[in-house]
Tab-separated table of C-alpha atoms in Angstrom:
chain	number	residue	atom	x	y	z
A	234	UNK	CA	-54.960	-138.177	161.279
A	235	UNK	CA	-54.405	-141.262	158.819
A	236	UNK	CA	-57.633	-143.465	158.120
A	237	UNK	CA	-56.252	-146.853	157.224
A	238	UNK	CA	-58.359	-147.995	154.193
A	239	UNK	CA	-58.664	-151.569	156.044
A	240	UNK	CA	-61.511	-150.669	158.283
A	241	UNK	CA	-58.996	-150.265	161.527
A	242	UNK	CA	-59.740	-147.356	163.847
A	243	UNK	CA	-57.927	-144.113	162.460
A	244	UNK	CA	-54.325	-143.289	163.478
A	245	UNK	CA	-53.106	-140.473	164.930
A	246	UNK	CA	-49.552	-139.858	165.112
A	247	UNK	CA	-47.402	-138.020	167.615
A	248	UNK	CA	-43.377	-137.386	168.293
A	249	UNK	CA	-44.421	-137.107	172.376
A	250	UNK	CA	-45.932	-139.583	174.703
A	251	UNK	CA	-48.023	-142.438	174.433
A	252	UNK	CA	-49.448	-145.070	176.703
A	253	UNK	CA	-50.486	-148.524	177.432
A	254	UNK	CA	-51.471	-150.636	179.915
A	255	UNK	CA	-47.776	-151.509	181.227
A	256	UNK	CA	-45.669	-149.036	179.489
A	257	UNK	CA	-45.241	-145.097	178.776
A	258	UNK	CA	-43.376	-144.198	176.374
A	259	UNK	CA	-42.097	-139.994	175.901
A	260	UNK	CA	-39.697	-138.727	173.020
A	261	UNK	CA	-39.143	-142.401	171.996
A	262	UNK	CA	-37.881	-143.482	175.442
A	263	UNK	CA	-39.353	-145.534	178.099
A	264	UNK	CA	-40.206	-143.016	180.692
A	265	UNK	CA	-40.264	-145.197	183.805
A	266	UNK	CA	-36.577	-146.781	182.854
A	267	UNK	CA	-34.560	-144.574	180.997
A	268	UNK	CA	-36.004	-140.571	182.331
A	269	UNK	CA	-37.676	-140.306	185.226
A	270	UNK	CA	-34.389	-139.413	187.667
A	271	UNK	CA	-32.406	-139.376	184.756
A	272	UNK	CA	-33.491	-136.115	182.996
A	273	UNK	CA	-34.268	-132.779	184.292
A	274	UNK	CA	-37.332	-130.899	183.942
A	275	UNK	CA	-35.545	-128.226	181.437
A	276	UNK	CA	-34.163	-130.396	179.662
A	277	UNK	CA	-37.046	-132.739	179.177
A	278	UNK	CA	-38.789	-129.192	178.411
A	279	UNK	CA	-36.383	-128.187	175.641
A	280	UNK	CA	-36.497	-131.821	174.138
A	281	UNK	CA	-40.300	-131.815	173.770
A	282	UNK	CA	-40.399	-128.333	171.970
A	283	UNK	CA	-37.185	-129.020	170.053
A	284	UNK	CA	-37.835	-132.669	169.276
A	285	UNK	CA	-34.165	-133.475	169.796
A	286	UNK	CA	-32.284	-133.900	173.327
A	287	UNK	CA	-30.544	-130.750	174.226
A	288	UNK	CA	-26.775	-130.300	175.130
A	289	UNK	CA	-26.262	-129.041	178.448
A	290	UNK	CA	-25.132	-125.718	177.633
A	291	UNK	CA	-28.347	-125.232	175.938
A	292	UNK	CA	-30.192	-126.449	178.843
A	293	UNK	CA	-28.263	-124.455	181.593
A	294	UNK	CA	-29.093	-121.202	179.364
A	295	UNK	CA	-32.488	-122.309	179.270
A	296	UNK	CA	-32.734	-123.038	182.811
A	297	UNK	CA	-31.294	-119.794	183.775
A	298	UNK	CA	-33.908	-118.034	181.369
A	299	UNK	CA	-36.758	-119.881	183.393
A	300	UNK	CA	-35.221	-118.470	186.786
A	301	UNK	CA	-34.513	-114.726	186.031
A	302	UNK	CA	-38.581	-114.758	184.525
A	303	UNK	CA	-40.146	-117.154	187.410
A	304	UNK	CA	-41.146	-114.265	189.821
A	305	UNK	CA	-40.578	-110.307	189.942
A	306	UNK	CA	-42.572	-109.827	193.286
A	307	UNK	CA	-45.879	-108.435	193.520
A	308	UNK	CA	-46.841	-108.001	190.315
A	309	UNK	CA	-50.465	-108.098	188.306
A	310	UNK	CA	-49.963	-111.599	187.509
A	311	UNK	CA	-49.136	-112.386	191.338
A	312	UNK	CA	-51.684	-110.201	192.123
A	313	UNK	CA	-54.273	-112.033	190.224
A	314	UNK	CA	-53.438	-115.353	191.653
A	315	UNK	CA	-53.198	-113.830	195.232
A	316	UNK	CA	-56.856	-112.291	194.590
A	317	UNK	CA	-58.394	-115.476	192.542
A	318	UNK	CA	-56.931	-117.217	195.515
A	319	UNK	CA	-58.991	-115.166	198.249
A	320	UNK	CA	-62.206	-115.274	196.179
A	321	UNK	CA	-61.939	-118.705	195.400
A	322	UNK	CA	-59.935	-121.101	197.544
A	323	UNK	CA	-60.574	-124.412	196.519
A	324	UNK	CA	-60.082	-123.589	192.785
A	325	UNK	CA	-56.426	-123.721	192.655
A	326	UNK	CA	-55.747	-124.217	189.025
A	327	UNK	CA	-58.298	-120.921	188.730
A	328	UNK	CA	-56.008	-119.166	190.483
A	329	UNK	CA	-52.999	-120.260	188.883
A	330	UNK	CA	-54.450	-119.652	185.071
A	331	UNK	CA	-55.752	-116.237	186.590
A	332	UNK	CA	-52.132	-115.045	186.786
A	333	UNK	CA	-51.012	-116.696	183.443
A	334	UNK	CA	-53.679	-115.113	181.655
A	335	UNK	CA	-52.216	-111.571	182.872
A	336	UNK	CA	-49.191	-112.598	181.168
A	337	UNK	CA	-49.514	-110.171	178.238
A	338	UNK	CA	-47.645	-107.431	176.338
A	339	UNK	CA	-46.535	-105.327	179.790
A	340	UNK	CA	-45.826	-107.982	181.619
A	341	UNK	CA	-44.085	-111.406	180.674
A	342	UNK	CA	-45.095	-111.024	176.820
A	343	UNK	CA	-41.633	-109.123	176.596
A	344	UNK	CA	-39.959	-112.129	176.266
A	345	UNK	CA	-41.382	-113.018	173.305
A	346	UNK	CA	-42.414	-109.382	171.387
A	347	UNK	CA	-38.529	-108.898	172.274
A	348	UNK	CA	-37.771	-112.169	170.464
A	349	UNK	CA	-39.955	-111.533	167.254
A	350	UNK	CA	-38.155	-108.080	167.060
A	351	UNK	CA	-34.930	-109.216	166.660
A	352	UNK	CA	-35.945	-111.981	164.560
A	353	UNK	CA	-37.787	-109.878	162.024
A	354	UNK	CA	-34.863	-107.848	161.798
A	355	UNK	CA	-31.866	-110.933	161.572
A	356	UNK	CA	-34.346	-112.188	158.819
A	357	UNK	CA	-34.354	-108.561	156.734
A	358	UNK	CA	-30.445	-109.063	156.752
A	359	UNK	CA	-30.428	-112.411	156.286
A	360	UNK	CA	-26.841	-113.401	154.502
A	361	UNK	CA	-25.435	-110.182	155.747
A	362	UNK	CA	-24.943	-110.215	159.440
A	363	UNK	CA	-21.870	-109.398	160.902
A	364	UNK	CA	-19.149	-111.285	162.700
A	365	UNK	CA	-19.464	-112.362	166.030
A	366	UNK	CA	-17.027	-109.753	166.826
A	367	UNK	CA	-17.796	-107.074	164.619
A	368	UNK	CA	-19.312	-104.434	167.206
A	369	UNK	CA	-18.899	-101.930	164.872
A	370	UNK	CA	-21.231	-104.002	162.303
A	371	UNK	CA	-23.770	-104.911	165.073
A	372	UNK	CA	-24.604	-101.273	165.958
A	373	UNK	CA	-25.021	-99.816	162.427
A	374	UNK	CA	-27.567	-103.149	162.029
A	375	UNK	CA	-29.189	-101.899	165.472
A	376	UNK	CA	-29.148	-98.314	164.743
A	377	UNK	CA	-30.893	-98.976	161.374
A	378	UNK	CA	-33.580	-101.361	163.051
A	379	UNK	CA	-33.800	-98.779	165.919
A	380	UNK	CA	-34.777	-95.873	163.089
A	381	UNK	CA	-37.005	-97.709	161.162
A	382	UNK	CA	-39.104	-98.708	164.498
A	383	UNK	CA	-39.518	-95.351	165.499
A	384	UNK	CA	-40.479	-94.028	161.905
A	385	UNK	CA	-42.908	-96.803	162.223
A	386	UNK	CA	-43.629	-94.941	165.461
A	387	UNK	CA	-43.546	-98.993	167.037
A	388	UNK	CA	-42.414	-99.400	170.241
A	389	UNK	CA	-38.589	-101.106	170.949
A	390	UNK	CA	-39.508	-103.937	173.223
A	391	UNK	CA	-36.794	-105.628	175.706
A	392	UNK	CA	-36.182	-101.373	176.843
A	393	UNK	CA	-36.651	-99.945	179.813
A	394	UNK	CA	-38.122	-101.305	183.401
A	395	UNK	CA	-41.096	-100.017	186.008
A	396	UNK	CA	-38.747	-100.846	188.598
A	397	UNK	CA	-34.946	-100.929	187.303
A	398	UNK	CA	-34.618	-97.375	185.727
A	399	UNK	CA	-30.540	-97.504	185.265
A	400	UNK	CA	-29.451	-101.494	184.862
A	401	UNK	CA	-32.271	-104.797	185.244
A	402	UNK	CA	-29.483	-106.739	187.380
A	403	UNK	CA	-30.798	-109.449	185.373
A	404	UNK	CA	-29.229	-108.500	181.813
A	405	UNK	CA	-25.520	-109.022	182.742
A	406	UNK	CA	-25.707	-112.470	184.153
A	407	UNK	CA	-27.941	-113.999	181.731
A	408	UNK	CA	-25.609	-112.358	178.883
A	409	UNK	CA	-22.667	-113.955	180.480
A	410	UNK	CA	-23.791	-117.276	180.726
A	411	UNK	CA	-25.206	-117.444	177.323
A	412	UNK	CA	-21.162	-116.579	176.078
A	413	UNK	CA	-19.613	-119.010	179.104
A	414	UNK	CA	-22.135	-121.762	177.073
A	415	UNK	CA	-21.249	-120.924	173.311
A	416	UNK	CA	-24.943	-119.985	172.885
A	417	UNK	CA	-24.696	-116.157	172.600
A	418	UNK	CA	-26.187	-115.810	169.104
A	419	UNK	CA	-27.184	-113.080	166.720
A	420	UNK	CA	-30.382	-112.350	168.750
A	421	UNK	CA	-28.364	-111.160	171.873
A	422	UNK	CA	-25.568	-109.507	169.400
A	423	UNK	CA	-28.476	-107.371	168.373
A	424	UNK	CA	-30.186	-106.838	171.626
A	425	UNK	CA	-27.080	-105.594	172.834
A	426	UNK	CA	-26.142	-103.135	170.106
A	427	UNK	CA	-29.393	-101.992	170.319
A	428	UNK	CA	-28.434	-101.234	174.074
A	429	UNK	CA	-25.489	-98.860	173.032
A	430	UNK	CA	-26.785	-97.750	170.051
A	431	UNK	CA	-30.998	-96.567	171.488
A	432	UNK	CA	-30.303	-92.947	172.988
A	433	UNK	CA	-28.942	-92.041	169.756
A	434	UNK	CA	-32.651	-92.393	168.051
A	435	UNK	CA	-34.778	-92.105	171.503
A	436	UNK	CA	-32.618	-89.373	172.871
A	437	UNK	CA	-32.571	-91.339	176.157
A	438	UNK	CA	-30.783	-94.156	177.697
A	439	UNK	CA	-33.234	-97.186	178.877
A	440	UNK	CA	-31.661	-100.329	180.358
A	441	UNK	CA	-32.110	-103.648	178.964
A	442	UNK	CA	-34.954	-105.354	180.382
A	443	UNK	CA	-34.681	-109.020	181.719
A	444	UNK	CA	-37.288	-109.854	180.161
A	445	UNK	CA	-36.038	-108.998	176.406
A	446	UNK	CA	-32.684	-110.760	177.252
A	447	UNK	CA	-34.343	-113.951	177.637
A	448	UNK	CA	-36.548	-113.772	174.598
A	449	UNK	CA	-33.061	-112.861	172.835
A	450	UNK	CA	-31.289	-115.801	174.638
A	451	UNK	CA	-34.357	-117.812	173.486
A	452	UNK	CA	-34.426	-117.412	170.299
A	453	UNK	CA	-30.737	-117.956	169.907
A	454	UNK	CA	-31.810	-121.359	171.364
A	455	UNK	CA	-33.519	-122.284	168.033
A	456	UNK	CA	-37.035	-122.155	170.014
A	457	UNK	CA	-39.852	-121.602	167.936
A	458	UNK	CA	-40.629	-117.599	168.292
A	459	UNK	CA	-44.282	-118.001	168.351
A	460	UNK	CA	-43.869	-120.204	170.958
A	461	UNK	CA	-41.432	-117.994	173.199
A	462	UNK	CA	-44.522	-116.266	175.895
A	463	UNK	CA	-45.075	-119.964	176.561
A	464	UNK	CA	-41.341	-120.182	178.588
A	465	UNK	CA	-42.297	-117.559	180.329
A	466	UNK	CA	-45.467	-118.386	181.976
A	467	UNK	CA	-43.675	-121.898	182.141
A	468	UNK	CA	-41.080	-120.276	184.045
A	469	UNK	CA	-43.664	-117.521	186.093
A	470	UNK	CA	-45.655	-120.872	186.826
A	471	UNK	CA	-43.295	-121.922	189.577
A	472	UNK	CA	-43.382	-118.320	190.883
A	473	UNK	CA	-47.304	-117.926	191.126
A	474	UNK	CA	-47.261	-121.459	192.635
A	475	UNK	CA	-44.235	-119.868	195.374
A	476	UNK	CA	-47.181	-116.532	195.970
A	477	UNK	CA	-50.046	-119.317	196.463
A	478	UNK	CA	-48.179	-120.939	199.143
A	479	UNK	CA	-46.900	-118.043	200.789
A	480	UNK	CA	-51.030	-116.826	200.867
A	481	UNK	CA	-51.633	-120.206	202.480
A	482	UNK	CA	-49.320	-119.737	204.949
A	483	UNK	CA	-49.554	-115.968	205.594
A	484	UNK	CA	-52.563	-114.430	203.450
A	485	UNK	CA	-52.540	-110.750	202.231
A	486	UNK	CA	-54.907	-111.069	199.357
A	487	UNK	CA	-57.679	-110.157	202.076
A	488	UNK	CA	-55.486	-106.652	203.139
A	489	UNK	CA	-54.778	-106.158	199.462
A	490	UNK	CA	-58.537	-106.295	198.567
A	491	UNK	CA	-59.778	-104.117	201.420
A	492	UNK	CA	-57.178	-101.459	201.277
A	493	UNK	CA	-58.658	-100.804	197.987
A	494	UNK	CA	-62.085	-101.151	198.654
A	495	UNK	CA	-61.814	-99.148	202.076
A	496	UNK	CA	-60.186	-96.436	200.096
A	497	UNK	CA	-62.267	-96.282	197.400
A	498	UNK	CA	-64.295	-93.000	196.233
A	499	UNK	CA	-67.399	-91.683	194.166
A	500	UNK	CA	-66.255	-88.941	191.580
A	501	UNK	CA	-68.603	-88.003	189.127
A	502	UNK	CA	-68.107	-88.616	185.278
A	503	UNK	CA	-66.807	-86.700	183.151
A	504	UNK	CA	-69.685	-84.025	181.778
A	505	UNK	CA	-71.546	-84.119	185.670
């Protein structure tokens, strides 16, 4: 906030949007004329974070970040909305925030633990990364970051799935698009080693999760890693809005409440 020494109201400046009675103006540019039907939603999205207009390779590996995270089926965060839903149906914004508040470190906060990850490590080497195609450089980096998270005895997020125990059909694609678009940075180079280079320090092969791909394609993007579990419930917002019309049309959060409460039963606490 400025305060003008002239007695004029305080000023409060902003990069976004601002309004007045015949105009709105976003990002410097007259909405109404120059990006309503002119700009797409990801890229407006990338352009408010980034402050600068994305190219569109950035903005198709963004956009195909936002649709390999906007729904995984039934899950807590689904689950949540389905059930807010049911218990309160005129408070659709409760249920939607319901489900984005379940987005946490098992579920959608992958994206962005996966990000920091890598990024603490790049940061370590700063100055000495290897060559884009220096495999051979990439897994000693991964095997060393691998080692000193499980001395640490942290976990390695981005590996391993509930549901895809052998390959998350997600990882391939969204690797191959970030190379088609020149945006496979050291992030992914990293996430990948780490791939081929895990069972060596785990003792067991996990896949790479969908979710850790993204927060590796991410921050390769340039995106703010504090700011990465935001795209995600960005993206899962359009997937919890996809459950809460499918309940409207054909509920289940009624079954889904019952068949627990039906089956539920008394045991005694521990010590009884």
């Amino acid at each position: 906030m400025q305060h003008p020494a002239n007695g004029q109201p305080p000023q409060y400046p902003t990069s976004l949007g601002t309004s007045d009675a015949d105009t709105i103006t976003l990002l410097g540019h007259d909405l109404a004329g120059e990006l309503i039907g002119r700009t797409g939603f990801g890229e407006l999205a990338l352009w408010l974070v980034t402050q600068r207009r994305p190219e569109p390779g950035e903005v198709r590996v963004f956009e195909a970040v936002l649709v390999a995270l906007a729904d995984h089926g039934f899950t807590p965060t689904a689950l949540a909305t389905r059930l807010t839903y049911l218990s309160a149906p005129d408070s659709v914004q409760g249920a939607l925030a319901a489900g984005l508040l379940g987005g946490g470190s098992r579920f959608l906060g992958v994206t962005e633990d996966c990000g920091a990850f890598l990024h603490e490590a790049l940061t370590a080497h700063e100055g000495r990364l290897p060559g884009d195609t220096d495999d051979a450089g990439w897994d000693r980096l991964a095997l060393e970051t691998v080692r000193a998270a499980r001395a640490e005895r942290r976990l390695v997020p981005g590996l391993g799935h509930p549901v895809h125990k052998i390959r998350d059909p997600r990882t391939p694609v969204l690797l191959a698009i970030a190379e088609e678009n020149g945006h496979k940075g050291p992030h992914l180079r990293l996430f990948e080693a780490v791939g081929r280079v895990h069972p060596q320090v785990l003792g067991r092969a996990l896949p790479l999760n969908g979710a850790g791909v993204c927060g590796a394609a991410l921050a390769d993007l340039g995106l703010p890693i504090g700011l990465l579990r935001g795209f995600a419930l960005l993206a899962r917002t359009a997937g919890l809005l996809g459950h809460l019309a499918e309940e409207q049309r054909a509920p289940l959060g009624m079954d889904v409440y019952l068949s627990v409460d039906r089956n539920a039963r008394y045991v005694a606490p521990p010590g009884d």
